[in-house]
mmCIF file of C-alpha atoms and ligand atoms in Angstrom:
data_model
loop_
_atom_site.group_PDB
_atom_site.id
_atom_site.type_symbol
_atom_site.label_atom_id
_atom_site.label_comp_id
_atom_site.label_asym_id
_atom_site.label_seq_id
_atom_site.Cartn_x
_atom_site.Cartn_y
_atom_site.Cartn_z
ATOM 1 C CA LEU A 192 133.082 135.020 -19.920
ATOM 2 C CA ASN A 193 133.735 133.295 -23.823
ATOM 3 C CA TYR A 194 136.870 131.593 -23.738
ATOM 4 C CA GLN A 195 136.739 131.057 -27.192
ATOM 5 C CA THR A 196 137.407 134.868 -27.614
ATOM 6 C CA ALA A 197 141.106 133.957 -26.408
ATOM 7 C CA ARG A 198 143.624 135.738 -28.548
ATOM 8 C CA PHE A 199 147.380 135.755 -28.396
ATOM 9 C CA MET A 200 148.356 139.323 -27.439
ATOM 10 C CA THR A 201 152.035 139.304 -26.522
ATOM 11 C CA SER A 202 155.096 137.398 -25.572
ATOM 12 C CA ALA A 203 157.345 138.596 -22.738
ATOM 13 C CA PRO A 204 160.842 137.571 -22.370
ATOM 14 C CA THR A 205 160.954 138.934 -18.730
ATOM 15 C CA LEU A 206 158.418 140.031 -16.186
ATOM 16 C CA GLY A 207 159.722 143.477 -16.636
ATOM 17 C CA GLN A 208 158.374 143.486 -20.330
ATOM 18 C CA CYS A 209 154.816 142.364 -19.459
ATOM 19 C CA PRO A 210 151.917 144.358 -20.692
ATOM 20 C CA ALA A 211 150.690 147.487 -18.647
ATOM 21 C CA ASP A 212 149.484 145.875 -14.940
ATOM 22 C CA GLN A 213 145.871 147.170 -15.548
ATOM 23 C CA GLY A 214 142.601 145.120 -15.458
ATOM 24 C CA ARG A 215 142.548 141.572 -14.643
ATOM 25 C CA GLU A 216 144.367 138.447 -15.065
ATOM 26 C CA VAL A 217 144.911 134.921 -14.092
ATOM 27 C CA ALA A 218 148.445 133.193 -14.748
ATOM 28 C CA PHE A 219 148.702 129.429 -15.248
ATOM 29 C CA ALA A 220 151.564 127.974 -13.391
ATOM 30 C CA GLY A 221 153.365 124.645 -12.912
ATOM 31 C CA ARG A 222 155.935 122.263 -13.655
ATOM 32 C CA SER A 223 157.175 121.947 -17.171
ATOM 33 C CA ASN A 224 154.808 119.270 -18.989
ATOM 34 C CA ALA A 225 151.860 119.510 -16.565
ATOM 35 C CA GLY A 226 149.873 120.653 -19.215
ATOM 36 C CA LYS A 227 149.274 124.459 -18.803
ATOM 37 C CA SER A 228 149.607 125.472 -22.746
ATOM 38 C CA SER A 229 146.864 122.489 -23.429
ATOM 39 C CA ALA A 230 144.568 123.917 -20.468
ATOM 40 C CA ILE A 231 144.735 126.995 -22.065
ATOM 41 C CA ASN A 232 143.958 125.392 -25.443
ATOM 42 C CA THR A 233 140.997 123.451 -24.275
ATOM 43 C CA LEU A 234 139.474 126.489 -22.731
ATOM 44 C CA SER A 235 139.865 128.625 -25.597
ATOM 45 C CA ARG A 236 138.543 125.592 -27.904
ATOM 46 C CA GLN A 237 141.678 126.536 -30.089
ATOM 47 C CA LYS A 238 144.371 123.528 -31.031
ATOM 48 C CA ALA A 239 147.611 125.698 -31.131
ATOM 49 C CA LEU A 240 146.420 129.126 -29.271
ATOM 50 C CA ALA A 241 149.405 128.119 -26.859
ATOM 51 C CA ARG A 242 152.222 126.257 -28.014
ATOM 52 C CA THR A 243 152.117 122.653 -26.634
ATOM 53 C CA SER A 244 155.005 120.134 -26.771
ATOM 54 C CA ARG A 245 156.009 116.641 -25.493
ATOM 55 C CA THR A 246 159.280 118.314 -24.884
ATOM 56 C CA PRO A 247 159.298 119.898 -21.289
ATOM 57 C CA GLY A 248 160.011 123.532 -21.209
ATOM 58 C CA ARG A 249 158.349 124.100 -24.535
ATOM 59 C CA THR A 250 156.979 127.685 -23.220
ATOM 60 C CA GLN A 251 160.055 129.771 -22.357
ATOM 61 C CA LEU A 252 158.553 132.917 -22.519
ATOM 62 C CA ILE A 253 155.276 134.379 -20.584
ATOM 63 C CA ASN A 254 152.598 134.354 -23.102
ATOM 64 C CA PHE A 255 149.428 136.687 -22.585
ATOM 65 C CA PHE A 256 146.144 136.162 -24.375
ATOM 66 C CA SER A 257 143.342 138.639 -24.102
ATOM 67 C CA LEU A 258 139.561 137.874 -23.914
ATOM 68 C CA ALA A 259 136.601 139.291 -25.363
ATOM 69 C CA GLY A 260 138.743 141.540 -27.404
ATOM 70 C CA ASP A 261 139.777 143.320 -24.245
ATOM 71 C CA GLU A 262 143.338 143.555 -23.485
ATOM 72 C CA ALA A 263 142.464 144.671 -19.734
ATOM 73 C CA CYS A 264 141.108 140.721 -19.303
ATOM 74 C CA ARG A 265 144.027 138.161 -19.794
ATOM 75 C CA LEU A 266 145.156 134.605 -19.428
ATOM 76 C CA VAL A 267 149.061 134.106 -18.926
ATOM 77 C CA ASP A 268 150.923 131.172 -19.897
ATOM 78 C CA LEU A 269 153.911 131.064 -17.456
ATOM 79 C CA PRO A 270 157.111 129.037 -18.488
ATOM 80 C CA GLY A 271 157.101 125.766 -16.741
ATOM 81 C CA TYR A 272 159.373 125.589 -13.663
ATOM 82 C CA GLY A 273 161.725 122.576 -12.711
ATOM 83 C CA TYR A 274 162.628 121.784 -16.422
ATOM 84 C CA ALA A 275 165.544 119.589 -15.813
ATOM 85 C CA LYS A 276 167.891 120.514 -18.557
ATOM 86 C CA VAL A 277 167.707 124.281 -17.522
ATOM 87 C CA PRO A 278 171.057 125.196 -15.493
ATOM 88 C CA GLU A 279 170.758 125.653 -11.706
ATOM 89 C CA ALA A 280 171.151 129.527 -11.940
ATOM 90 C CA VAL A 281 168.656 130.194 -14.665
ATOM 91 C CA LYS A 282 166.200 128.333 -12.689
ATOM 92 C CA ARG A 283 167.137 130.317 -9.710
ATOM 93 C CA GLU A 284 166.526 133.475 -11.620
ATOM 94 C CA TRP A 285 163.366 132.153 -12.946
ATOM 95 C CA GLN A 286 162.408 131.782 -9.545
ATOM 96 C CA ARG A 287 162.874 134.766 -8.475
ATOM 97 C CA HIS A 288 161.121 136.245 -11.133
ATOM 98 C CA LEU A 289 157.865 134.230 -10.273
ATOM 99 C CA ALA A 290 158.057 135.466 -6.791
ATOM 100 C CA ASP A 291 158.182 138.711 -7.843
ATOM 101 C CA TYR A 292 155.719 138.591 -10.532
ATOM 102 C CA LEU A 293 153.504 136.967 -7.649
ATOM 103 C CA GLN A 294 154.233 140.000 -5.320
ATOM 104 C CA ARG A 295 153.824 142.761 -7.409
ATOM 105 C CA ARG A 296 151.551 142.058 -10.317
ATOM 106 C CA GLY A 297 148.406 144.142 -8.974
ATOM 107 C CA SER A 298 146.098 143.158 -11.942
ATOM 108 C CA LEU A 299 146.952 139.059 -10.904
ATOM 109 C CA GLN A 300 143.439 137.878 -9.507
ATOM 110 C CA GLY A 301 144.668 134.292 -8.813
ATOM 111 C CA VAL A 302 146.992 131.589 -9.903
ATOM 112 C CA VAL A 303 145.532 128.096 -11.758
ATOM 113 C CA LEU A 304 148.642 125.841 -10.683
ATOM 114 C CA LEU A 305 148.439 122.654 -12.766
ATOM 115 C CA MET A 306 149.950 119.381 -11.523
ATOM 116 C CA ASP A 307 150.133 116.004 -12.988
ATOM 117 C CA VAL A 308 147.445 114.181 -11.210
ATOM 118 C CA ARG A 309 150.101 111.042 -10.837
ATOM 119 C CA HIS A 310 152.943 113.515 -9.255
ATOM 120 C CA PRO A 311 151.203 116.009 -7.369
ATOM 121 C CA LEU A 312 152.629 118.409 -4.965
ATOM 122 C CA SER A 313 156.486 118.568 -5.888
ATOM 123 C CA GLU A 314 158.643 120.725 -4.062
ATOM 124 C CA PHE A 315 158.303 123.565 -6.327
ATOM 125 C CA ASP A 316 154.689 123.467 -6.216
ATOM 126 C CA GLU A 317 154.711 123.781 -2.337
ATOM 127 C CA MET A 318 156.983 126.922 -3.069
ATOM 128 C CA MET A 319 154.441 128.352 -5.066
ATOM 129 C CA LEU A 320 151.780 127.565 -2.562
ATOM 130 C CA GLY A 321 154.039 129.643 -0.024
ATOM 131 C CA TRP A 322 154.601 132.286 -2.326
ATOM 132 C CA ALA A 323 150.864 132.697 -2.837
ATOM 133 C CA ASP A 324 150.181 132.059 0.853
ATOM 134 C CA GLU A 325 152.359 135.044 1.497
ATOM 135 C CA GLN A 326 150.222 137.127 -0.828
ATOM 136 C CA ASP A 327 147.110 135.965 0.197
ATOM 137 C CA MET A 328 146.819 135.044 -3.736
ATOM 138 C CA PRO A 329 144.131 132.579 -4.293
ATOM 139 C CA VAL A 330 144.989 129.275 -6.200
ATOM 140 C CA HIS A 331 143.079 126.923 -8.022
ATOM 141 C CA ILE A 332 144.849 123.473 -8.620
ATOM 142 C CA LEU A 333 144.167 121.246 -11.664
ATOM 143 C CA LEU A 334 145.179 117.641 -11.139
ATOM 144 C CA THR A 335 145.814 117.391 -14.823
ATOM 145 C CA LYS A 336 145.611 114.168 -17.219
ATOM 146 C CA ALA A 337 143.038 112.568 -15.095
ATOM 147 C CA ASP A 338 142.450 110.800 -18.327
ATOM 148 C CA LYS A 339 145.614 108.583 -17.394
ATOM 149 C CA LEU A 340 144.249 107.181 -14.181
ATOM 150 C CA LYS A 341 140.962 104.951 -13.631
ATOM 151 C CA PRO A 342 138.264 106.996 -12.331
ATOM 152 C CA GLY A 343 138.370 105.772 -8.750
ATOM 153 C CA ALA A 344 142.274 106.026 -8.479
ATOM 154 C CA ALA A 345 141.826 109.700 -9.774
ATOM 155 C CA LYS A 346 139.205 110.438 -7.186
ATOM 156 C CA SER A 347 141.512 109.137 -4.259
ATOM 157 C CA ALA A 348 144.363 111.110 -5.714
ATOM 158 C CA LEU A 349 142.132 114.250 -5.522
ATOM 159 C CA ALA A 350 141.099 113.457 -1.845
ATOM 160 C CA LYS A 351 144.683 113.023 -0.912
ATOM 161 C CA VAL A 352 145.651 116.254 -2.177
ATOM 162 C CA ARG A 353 142.736 118.143 -0.613
ATOM 163 C CA SER A 354 143.799 116.397 2.633
ATOM 164 C CA GLN A 355 147.089 117.488 2.278
ATOM 165 C CA LEU A 356 146.410 120.986 1.903
ATOM 166 C CA ARG A 357 143.475 121.462 4.544
ATOM 167 C CA GLU A 358 145.422 123.989 6.228
ATOM 168 C CA TRP A 359 145.258 126.075 3.267
ATOM 169 C CA GLU A 360 141.661 125.537 2.474
ATOM 170 C CA ASP A 361 140.434 129.241 2.776
ATOM 171 C CA LEU A 362 143.165 130.194 -0.228
ATOM 172 C CA VAL A 363 142.946 126.848 -2.448
ATOM 173 C CA SER A 364 140.342 124.985 -4.609
ATOM 174 C CA ILE A 365 141.218 121.737 -6.199
ATOM 175 C CA GLN A 366 139.716 119.749 -9.061
ATOM 176 C CA LEU A 367 140.581 117.254 -11.585
ATOM 177 C CA PHE A 368 141.213 118.076 -15.072
ATOM 178 C CA SER A 369 141.687 116.546 -18.234
ATOM 179 C CA SER A 370 142.428 118.200 -21.722
ATOM 180 C CA LEU A 371 142.324 115.065 -23.495
ATOM 181 C CA LYS A 372 138.806 114.396 -22.248
ATOM 182 C CA ARG A 373 137.512 118.321 -21.747
ATOM 183 C CA GLN A 374 137.007 116.692 -17.970
ATOM 184 C CA GLY A 375 136.463 119.617 -15.431
ATOM 185 C CA LEU A 376 136.271 122.357 -18.103
ATOM 186 C CA GLU A 377 133.070 123.597 -16.404
ATOM 187 C CA THR A 378 134.417 123.802 -12.971
ATOM 188 C CA LEU A 379 137.511 125.478 -14.298
ATOM 189 C CA GLU A 380 135.626 128.273 -16.192
ATOM 190 C CA ALA A 381 133.194 129.103 -13.032
ATOM 191 C CA ARG A 382 136.422 129.837 -11.038
ATOM 192 C CA LEU A 383 138.167 132.206 -14.062
ATOM 193 C CA ASP A 384 134.851 133.776 -14.471
ATOM 194 C CA ALA A 385 134.841 134.608 -10.631
ATOM 195 C CA TRP A 386 138.296 135.931 -10.774
ATOM 196 C CA LEU A 387 137.843 138.018 -13.934
ATOM 197 C CA LEU A 388 134.541 139.220 -14.057
ATOM 198 C CA ASP A 389 134.541 141.075 -10.761
ATOM 199 C CA THR A 390 131.760 143.612 -10.460
ATOM 200 C CA ALA A 391 133.994 146.185 -9.214
ATOM 201 C CA GLU A 392 136.358 147.474 -12.075
ATOM 202 C CA ALA A 393 140.078 146.870 -11.001
HETATM 203 P P1 GTP B 616 155.615 123.618 -20.704
HETATM 204 O O1 GTP B 616 155.446 124.502 -21.701
HETATM 205 O O2 GTP B 616 156.839 122.722 -21.034
HETATM 206 O O3 GTP B 616 155.783 124.292 -19.207
HETATM 207 O O4 GTP B 616 154.528 122.525 -20.631
HETATM 208 P P2 GTP B 616 152.803 122.544 -20.345
HETATM 209 O O5 GTP B 616 152.746 122.754 -18.788
HETATM 210 O O6 GTP B 616 152.588 123.839 -21.069
HETATM 211 O O7 GTP B 616 152.643 121.345 -21.064
HETATM 212 P P3 GTP B 616 151.815 121.113 -22.370
HETATM 213 O O8 GTP B 616 150.469 121.626 -22.471
HETATM 214 O O9 GTP B 616 152.463 121.554 -23.615
HETATM 215 O O10 GTP B 616 151.505 119.393 -22.092
HETATM 216 C C1 GTP B 616 152.827 118.686 -22.099
HETATM 217 C C2 GTP B 616 152.431 117.210 -22.666
HETATM 218 O O11 GTP B 616 151.277 116.742 -21.964
HETATM 219 C C3 GTP B 616 151.891 117.337 -24.114
HETATM 220 O O12 GTP B 616 152.419 115.909 -24.627
HETATM 221 C C4 GTP B 616 150.354 117.149 -23.921
HETATM 222 O O13 GTP B 616 149.842 116.496 -25.276
HETATM 223 C C5 GTP B 616 150.325 116.380 -22.857
HETATM 224 N N1 GTP B 616 148.959 116.634 -22.066
HETATM 225 C C6 GTP B 616 148.294 117.732 -21.767
HETATM 226 N N2 GTP B 616 147.205 117.725 -21.344
HETATM 227 C C7 GTP B 616 146.772 116.237 -21.097
HETATM 228 C C8 GTP B 616 145.767 115.631 -20.651
HETATM 229 O O14 GTP B 616 144.874 116.008 -20.212
HETATM 230 N N3 GTP B 616 145.735 114.222 -20.750
HETATM 231 C C9 GTP B 616 147.013 113.549 -21.686
HETATM 232 N N4 GTP B 616 146.739 112.192 -21.651
HETATM 233 N N5 GTP B 616 148.027 114.179 -22.091
HETATM 234 C C10 GTP B 616 148.048 115.815 -21.724
HETATM 235 MG MG1 MG B 617 153.659 125.358 -21.967
#
């Protein structure tokens, strides 16, 4: 797939207002500030397709992007979870929506779960992995901002997370990623191609 063809489709304030559940989509999830919107911009070779911000919690809506002019082929930028300033009740509400989305969204082929390479496997990341496991939903983990560590330290962080997730290795793949250095882009594209380009029409 040519990810440069990504175009903004729509924003949904709740999962109930998502586009029709047809075709195929891949969602980008992870803590606030992990780099989800940046990764979508890096993939699409567009600077401001998805809004990025130094302020965590910037993405509050669920944003849908179509690929190759086909609204049946989509990338989804999810709001970050765990944003500290959000009231606890709102957080819980969002967690419930997120779990629902994973459970019910038939067009969802897989989740790209982003974690800052310096702080992987937060409580919330574990929760996402648990939900994905319940649904047999494949997860591709990006250890983001790999440019913030020396190459050796980044490699050992990768090895450590791999070994911590060994029990999930059927469902979970992991790589280092940096939007800043465009590191790991080809690996990510290959994973997305495998999810979005299944020969059998969904
Ligand atoms: P929310 O929308 O709040 O959930 O955040 P997000 O996960 O979409 O993060 P976003 O892409 O907005 O990036 C957050 C901050 O991290 C921004 O200041 C980015 O410039 C920075 N950032 C993202 N990716 C990288 C990276 O690969 N390397 C470095 N050094 N900084 C990055
Ligand atoms: Mg964002």
